Every structure is written in structure tokens, then in C-alpha cells.
Amino acid sequence: MKQTSNRGLVWRLVLFTAGSFAFGFALVPLYSVLCQVWNTGNRWYGKQTAEASVIERPVSDRVVTIELVANIPQAGAWEFKSQAPTMKVHPGKLYSTSFYARNLTDGAVVAQAVPSIAPQTIARYFRKTECFCFTPQNFAAGEGRDMPVRFIVDPDLPPDIDRITLAYSFFSAPQVAAVSR
Amino acid sequence: MNAVTATHAGDHHDHDHKPKGIGRWLFATNHKDIGTMYLVFSCIMFFIGGAMALAIRAELFQPGMQFFDPGFYNQLVTNHALVMIFGAVMPAFVGLANWMIPLQIGAPDMALPRMNNYSFWILPFAFTLLLGSLFTPSGGPAGGWTMYPPLSLQSGNSFPMMIFAVHLMGASSIMGAINVIVTILNMRAPGMSLLKLPLFCWTWLITAYLLIAVMPVLAGAVTMLLTDHYFGTSFFNPAGGGDPVMFQHIFWFFGHPEVYILILPAFGIVSEIIPTFSRKPMFGYDAMVYATASIAFLSFIVWAHHMFTVGMPLAGQMFFMMSTMLIAVPTGVKVFNWTTTMWKGSLSFEPPMLFALAFLFLFTIGGFSGLMLAIVPADYQYQDTYFVVAHFHYVLVPGAVFAIMAAVYYWLPKWTGTMYDMTLAKWHFWVSTVSVNVLFFPQHFLGLAGMPRRIPDYNVQFTDWNVVSSVGGFVFGFSQLLFVWVIIKAVRGGPPATAKVWDGDMTGLEWSVPSPAPYHSFETPPDMH
Ligand code: HEM
Ligand SMILES: [Cu+2]
């Protein structure tokens, strides 16, 4: 009697444990969805694509400072910098700037820039119509080039925000070439 | 499973004849033998982890770099935490569960003795792997016990060793937890309803459920780290669209329930000891059970209080702040009930009671600093400072560790059959209690003044309190030798203990068997109707 009931309970507990393990992995898609709902986190922001069309409605009496930051997580592989460290912009107007990257290795490399916006909560007001971060970038050995970004700050940007940081991390990423973005 | 019960039944034939030699331990299936092995293992780990802690305190005795390079210092901090959490505190609780649960519920043994053996013997392998990594050319893991990527991925060969060690520790505690649940649910003496269960068993039952709910999540998280590093997945790697912050969410989804895994059995122990030495039944037994269950439930929805500063929506911060503070309610119920149990009781202050009382006061201090940390705007200042270090050491050392010591002093005569040296044990208590406060209280001040955690050097204005803390640390560390001495003396011999051991009106079944508890107890279950 006891034996069979032990066995049944053990199996149910093992199943419970397996369910917890699966739940750990289920947190991954759940996290992406929640980040999207709440406009936060890298998993959706990094996967952004170009805005289809934007209408310019410049607010000329408001100025927002944009800080442009270039990060190189893998030291030694890249030279990477922004052409202008800061820009003063009017919300509702399209601007363009560029980042310069040079492959310091003696082989061809595929690179991927991953953007990040601070403060995170206003990321959706910072809209890009063109960005080198939307696709992997191919570099020949020693090749260097300028890569453009075009963006517009939504005029509905909350009034207390006067400074936005756009940071790119530039990765050598053979594995991302395979991942469709 | 049949094999398990067969061997188990086999044991019963050689009644009272303990298996001889090393085989008794290697192939142990007796809950008392396994409990003893867990406790001895935990004690060894406590001293290894403690030696690391003293090395840390030696380095922090003065500003500037004294003994170690920063890389090795980080290895010390990381391994100290992993060893203490997974090697000392958790196995100690499992050891106590093995020894006491069958005795408390009137069962002949644990439900799954063979699995019990495996779950213990996995541990030495896990810790050989973890501590062995310290001797690899790249050194041991150094990215903190929280294993945040990308830092944790950068520790060379020790990284996979740490991950496999964590997998093994997880497997061991899951097996232990399943065993506890099956034992408590299926093996109780006839007539022992769930609401007659001793509180130590109750808290362990709930802890065991927490273990099987969150240890697999940790296993998943570290598996993702492993595949990110070796197989090109991008769970946490931003280059491939992953997010390192997601690791923190998954880790703390495990991590916060884990801290309750480290404290709920302690609550159970204190709930056994305080009524005994107050000579009154536990005030509000049912409330204690429900409070434990609600703490366990709430522990699943507070995890992000560990990561307020990584950025999350305002609504999220508010939610996690409020839910964290809510935990103070059932915790407060417990503290209230312990205090009320003592009210108008005829108290006496034997070593277990002394440790339980110190637990009550000092754990509560840790609870209060936890509440301070739960306040989002305040946490922006406290995060990653010594204030956090002070908080969790208050709940873990005079909290969990003191409860374990209280339990040992409470049940040791039942295990050895001899009374231990009370005077020496009281010395151990007073030296430990004074020094643990000298060690950890100043860390609150250091944290409020801005001293960051996990850094081997500091600005000179932090010197004074660090000196005080280090002195406390060395006194506390060495005073634990007294503890070992008391135990060794008691194992060697001493005045015989009675079956009831303590002068009180305890009703627990463990006091109905002689001291030392016979190798096989309760072969015919007691009737509890
Ligand atoms: C009233 C109960 C508690 C509250 C409100 C609370 C709250 C908190 C908060 C907000 C933090 C994060 C601090 C930060 O990193 O800025 C924290 C950290 C921590 N708490 Fe608690 N806590 C409580 C009880 C406990 C208990 C019972 C334990 C363990 C037995 C514990 C162990 C820890 C640990 C280990 C950490 C630090 C983890 C790390 O960053 O390495 N806490 N606590
Ligand atoms: Cu927590």
C-alpha cells in the first residue's frame, strides 16, 4: 500500500520539478513580451526596425540634448566612435549623424551594433528611420567607414526629459549573421 | 523504487546491528547516519567558508592592498558565498531534517533511503569541483555568487566547473526535498494530522516545495549561461539580441525564494525551542503555519527588489516595493507569536534557548534593514554597498546559522545520549553573540557612508569601522572552535541524558524515544489519536 502511494507521489513531485525547469525557460519569451509591453529592456529594443514613415512637426522652442555613445565590448577588434558626441535637437525634426567604425583585425568580420537608449522608459519616443544597427555590417580586413543614423524625437516626449543617451555597442558577431534580425 | 524499499526492508532484519566499517557511511541508508554525514559535511564547509571570510576580513583590516590581488579577492568573495549557502547552511538544514523528521513524525526512516544516500554523496563531488576550480590556472569563479553575465563568463575554465557544481548541488537539494515531502506526507504516525505536525516539519515541508519550485529555475539559468558561452545561443548576449538583465530576473526569481529556503527551517527550529524553554505551548500554532505558507507564496513575487537600479517601469518598482514590504506582515506575526509564547512563561536559559533568543532579536534587525532596502528611492543609495552586506549577514548568521546552532544544542543529547558541557556552550554563545554584532553592525554604517561591496580596497575614511568589523570577525571565527569542541566532548562521553533531556512539557515524539535515539526507531508507529 505505502509503496505504491510513495511511488505515485514521487512521480508527481518529479513532474513538478520538470515543470519548474521548463518554467525557467518559459521566462525567456515571457520577458520579451513584458519588455515590449512596458517599453524596457534590450530584447525588444535591440530587435527594432526602421520606422516606416514619420511626419515632421518641429517644436522649435524645445531643445533636447542627444548624447551619442560608442562602446566596444571586445577590446582590440574595433575602432568605433561617434562623429558628434552630443547634438542639440528640436523634437519633431529629422536629424542625421554617423558613427565611424574600423576593423582592426586582418580578416573580414561581420559586425552587429546593438543600440540602447537611456532613460529606458522613453525609448519609444526616440525613433530611427535609418540605422546601421538594423542589419549586420560586413567589414573587409582593415576597412573603416562612416555609418549613418537618421532619427526623430517624438514631440510627445514627456516634458521633463531634456537629455537622451543613444549608445551603441559594436560586436564582432559571427553568430548573429545566422540569426535573422 | 522497489529496490529502494527492498534494501530498506533488508535493514530491518539486522536489527540493532549497525553496518560495519566505511561501508556503513558509503552505502548509508539509515536516516540518522545520513543526517550525521550531512551535519559533519556542513561543519567542514562552514570552516572552509569561514577561512575565506577571515581572509576577506584580513584584507579589509586596512585600506590599501595587503595580501591578495583584486582577482583573488573576488574569488574569495564568490566562493565564500557559494560555500556558505550551498555547502554549509543548506546541508545543515537537510541534516537536521534527516535526523529529526522521522523522529518527530514517528516514522521508521525517511521514505526514500537510497535516494537519500545519493543526494548526500553528490555533495562532496560538487564541492570538489567548485573548490578544485580555485587551483586551475585561471583561478576560481570570481564574478560573484549571483553569476551575472557577462562577468561570470570571463573566468576561464572555472566557469564550466562552477556551473556543473551548481547543477550537482541543485540535483542534491531537489532529491533531498522530494524525500522530505514524501516522508512528511506519507509516513506520519497514524492519527498525526497535518495540523498536529511539529512546526519544524511544517517549515521543512514548505521549504521543500520552494526547493523543487526554484532550484530547477536556477539550473535553467545556469544552463543558459553555459549554452551562451559554448554553443552560440544569445539568451543574455546582446550581440545576438539577448539581454543580460534577463539573467538577473531569472536568477532572482530563484534567488529570493532561496533566501527563504535558508530561513524557513530556522523559523521551525526556533518554534520548537522557545515553547520548550518557556514551558508553554506555542502561541498561535495555526497562525505560524499560515504565516510560513504566506511567506513562501509572497517570496515568488518580490524578486526584483534585488535589481531596482537596473531600470524598470515605475509601476514595476512600486509593485516590487509593496510586495516586499508585505512580507513583513507574516514575518511580524511570527515574531509576535514567539514573543507571546514567552509572555508569562517560566523561562530558563539553556544554550538552545539563548541561541533562539539571539535569533529573535538579531534576525529582526536584519528584517528591518531589509525593509529599508525595499524602499526604492533609498535602495538607489544602498544597492551594492556594505549596507546590503550587513542586512543579509544579520539574517543569515545570527539568523540561519544561530538557529542551526540552537538546533544542535537542543537535539545533541538525543543524538549522542550524553549531556554536553553547558558552561562551555554558554561561553560559545556569549562570545559568538557579542562578536557577531561587532562584526556586522558597523557594516551598516560603512554602507550608509557609501563603502561599496566586493572591493578589496577602500577610502581611508572607512578605516575605523573596518578595523572594528575585522576584529569582530576574527573573534567570531575562532569562537566557533568552541562549538566543535563542545560537540566532540559530547560525542566522546559525558553524563547520560534522559529520554526527555530538557525539563519542560514537550509533547514531541522525539522525546519519547531513549537518548541516544536507537539506530532504528518507531518500527511500529506510535498511535497519535
Ligand atoms: C523582511 C524580510 C526581508 C526583506 C524586506 C528583505 C529585503 C531585501 C532587499 C530589498 C534586498 C536587496 C538589496 C540590494 O541589493 O540593494 C535584499 C538583499 C538580500 N537579502 Fe533580504 N530581505 C528580507 C529578508 C531576508 C532573509 C530572511 C534572508 C536570508 C535568510 C535575506 C537574504 C538576503 C540576501 C542574501 C541578499 C543579498 C543578495 C546579494 O545581492 O548578494 N533577506 N533583501
Ligand atoms: Cu530578496
Short mmCIF file of C-alpha atoms and ligand atoms in Angstrom, two decimals, chain B residues 145-146 252 256 259-260 262-263 305-306 308 324 327-328 331 363 366-367 370-371 373-374 379 382-384 388 391-392 395-396 400 453-454, ligand 1:
data_model
loop_
_atom_site.label_atom_id
_atom_site.label_comp_id
_atom_site.label_asym_id
_atom_site.label_seq_id
_atom_site.Cartn_x
_atom_site.Cartn_y
_atom_site.Cartn_z
CA TRP B 145 27.73 34.14 -6.29
CA THR B 146 25.00 35.73 -8.41
CA TRP B 252 16.42 36.40 -8.59
CA HIS B 256 14.60 35.40 -3.38
CA VAL B 259 16.77 33.18 0.86
CA TYR B 260 13.56 31.84 2.39
CA LEU B 262 17.67 29.44 4.10
CA ILE B 263 15.42 30.84 6.81
CA HIS B 305 13.85 44.20 -5.17
CA HIS B 306 17.36 42.92 -5.84
CA PHE B 308 15.74 48.18 -8.62
CA THR B 324 8.39 43.13 -0.43
CA ILE B 327 6.32 40.04 3.63
CA ALA B 328 6.96 41.94 6.83
CA THR B 331 7.13 37.73 9.44
CA PHE B 363 17.10 38.28 12.84
CA GLY B 366 18.08 42.03 9.63
CA GLY B 367 14.39 42.15 8.77
CA GLY B 370 15.55 44.52 4.63
CA LEU B 371 12.58 46.83 4.86
CA LEU B 373 16.32 48.20 1.32
CA ALA B 374 12.86 47.56 -0.04
CA ASP B 379 17.76 51.42 -2.30
CA TYR B 382 22.13 51.36 -0.55
CA GLN B 383 22.43 48.99 -3.52
CA ASP B 384 25.84 47.34 -3.77
CA VAL B 388 23.30 45.17 1.87
CA HIS B 391 21.47 43.14 6.00
CA PHE B 392 21.98 39.68 4.65
CA VAL B 395 19.53 37.39 8.61
CA LEU B 396 21.95 34.62 7.71
CA ALA B 400 20.02 30.98 9.98
CA ARG B 453 30.77 45.78 -1.53
CA ARG B 454 33.06 43.27 -3.31
C1 HEM C 1 11.57 41.22 6.00
C2 HEM C 1 12.27 40.45 5.24
C3 HEM C 1 13.26 40.90 4.17
C4 HEM C 1 13.23 41.98 3.34
C5 HEM C 1 12.19 43.06 3.27
C6 HEM C 1 14.42 41.91 2.51
C7 HEM C 1 14.76 42.81 1.51
C8 HEM C 1 15.92 42.77 0.76
C9 HEM C 1 16.26 43.66 -0.30
C10 HEM C 1 15.38 44.81 -0.78
C11 HEM C 1 17.48 43.30 -0.79
C12 HEM C 1 18.22 43.93 -1.96
C13 HEM C 1 19.17 44.96 -1.53
C14 HEM C 1 20.02 45.47 -2.64
O1 HEM C 1 20.73 44.67 -3.29
O2 HEM C 1 20.02 46.69 -2.84
C15 HEM C 1 17.92 42.17 -0.03
C16 HEM C 1 19.12 41.52 -0.23
C17 HEM C 1 19.41 40.30 0.34
N1 HEM C 1 18.67 39.63 1.28
FE1 HEM C 1 16.96 40.29 2.14
N2 HEM C 1 15.14 40.81 2.86
C18 HEM C 1 14.45 40.16 3.86
C19 HEM C 1 14.81 39.00 4.49
C20 HEM C 1 15.88 38.23 4.12
C21 HEM C 1 16.15 36.90 4.62
C22 HEM C 1 15.28 36.17 5.62
C23 HEM C 1 17.28 36.48 4.03
C24 HEM C 1 18.03 35.18 4.17
C25 HEM C 1 17.96 34.37 5.13
C26 HEM C 1 17.74 37.54 3.16
C27 HEM C 1 18.88 37.47 2.40
C28 HEM C 1 19.28 38.43 1.52
C29 HEM C 1 20.47 38.32 0.73
C30 HEM C 1 21.44 37.12 0.69
C31 HEM C 1 20.57 39.50 0.00
C32 HEM C 1 21.69 39.95 -0.92
C33 HEM C 1 21.83 39.20 -2.15
C34 HEM C 1 23.00 39.71 -2.95
O3 HEM C 1 22.88 40.77 -3.56
O4 HEM C 1 24.05 39.04 -2.95
N3 HEM C 1 16.88 38.59 3.24
N4 HEM C 1 16.95 41.86 0.92
#
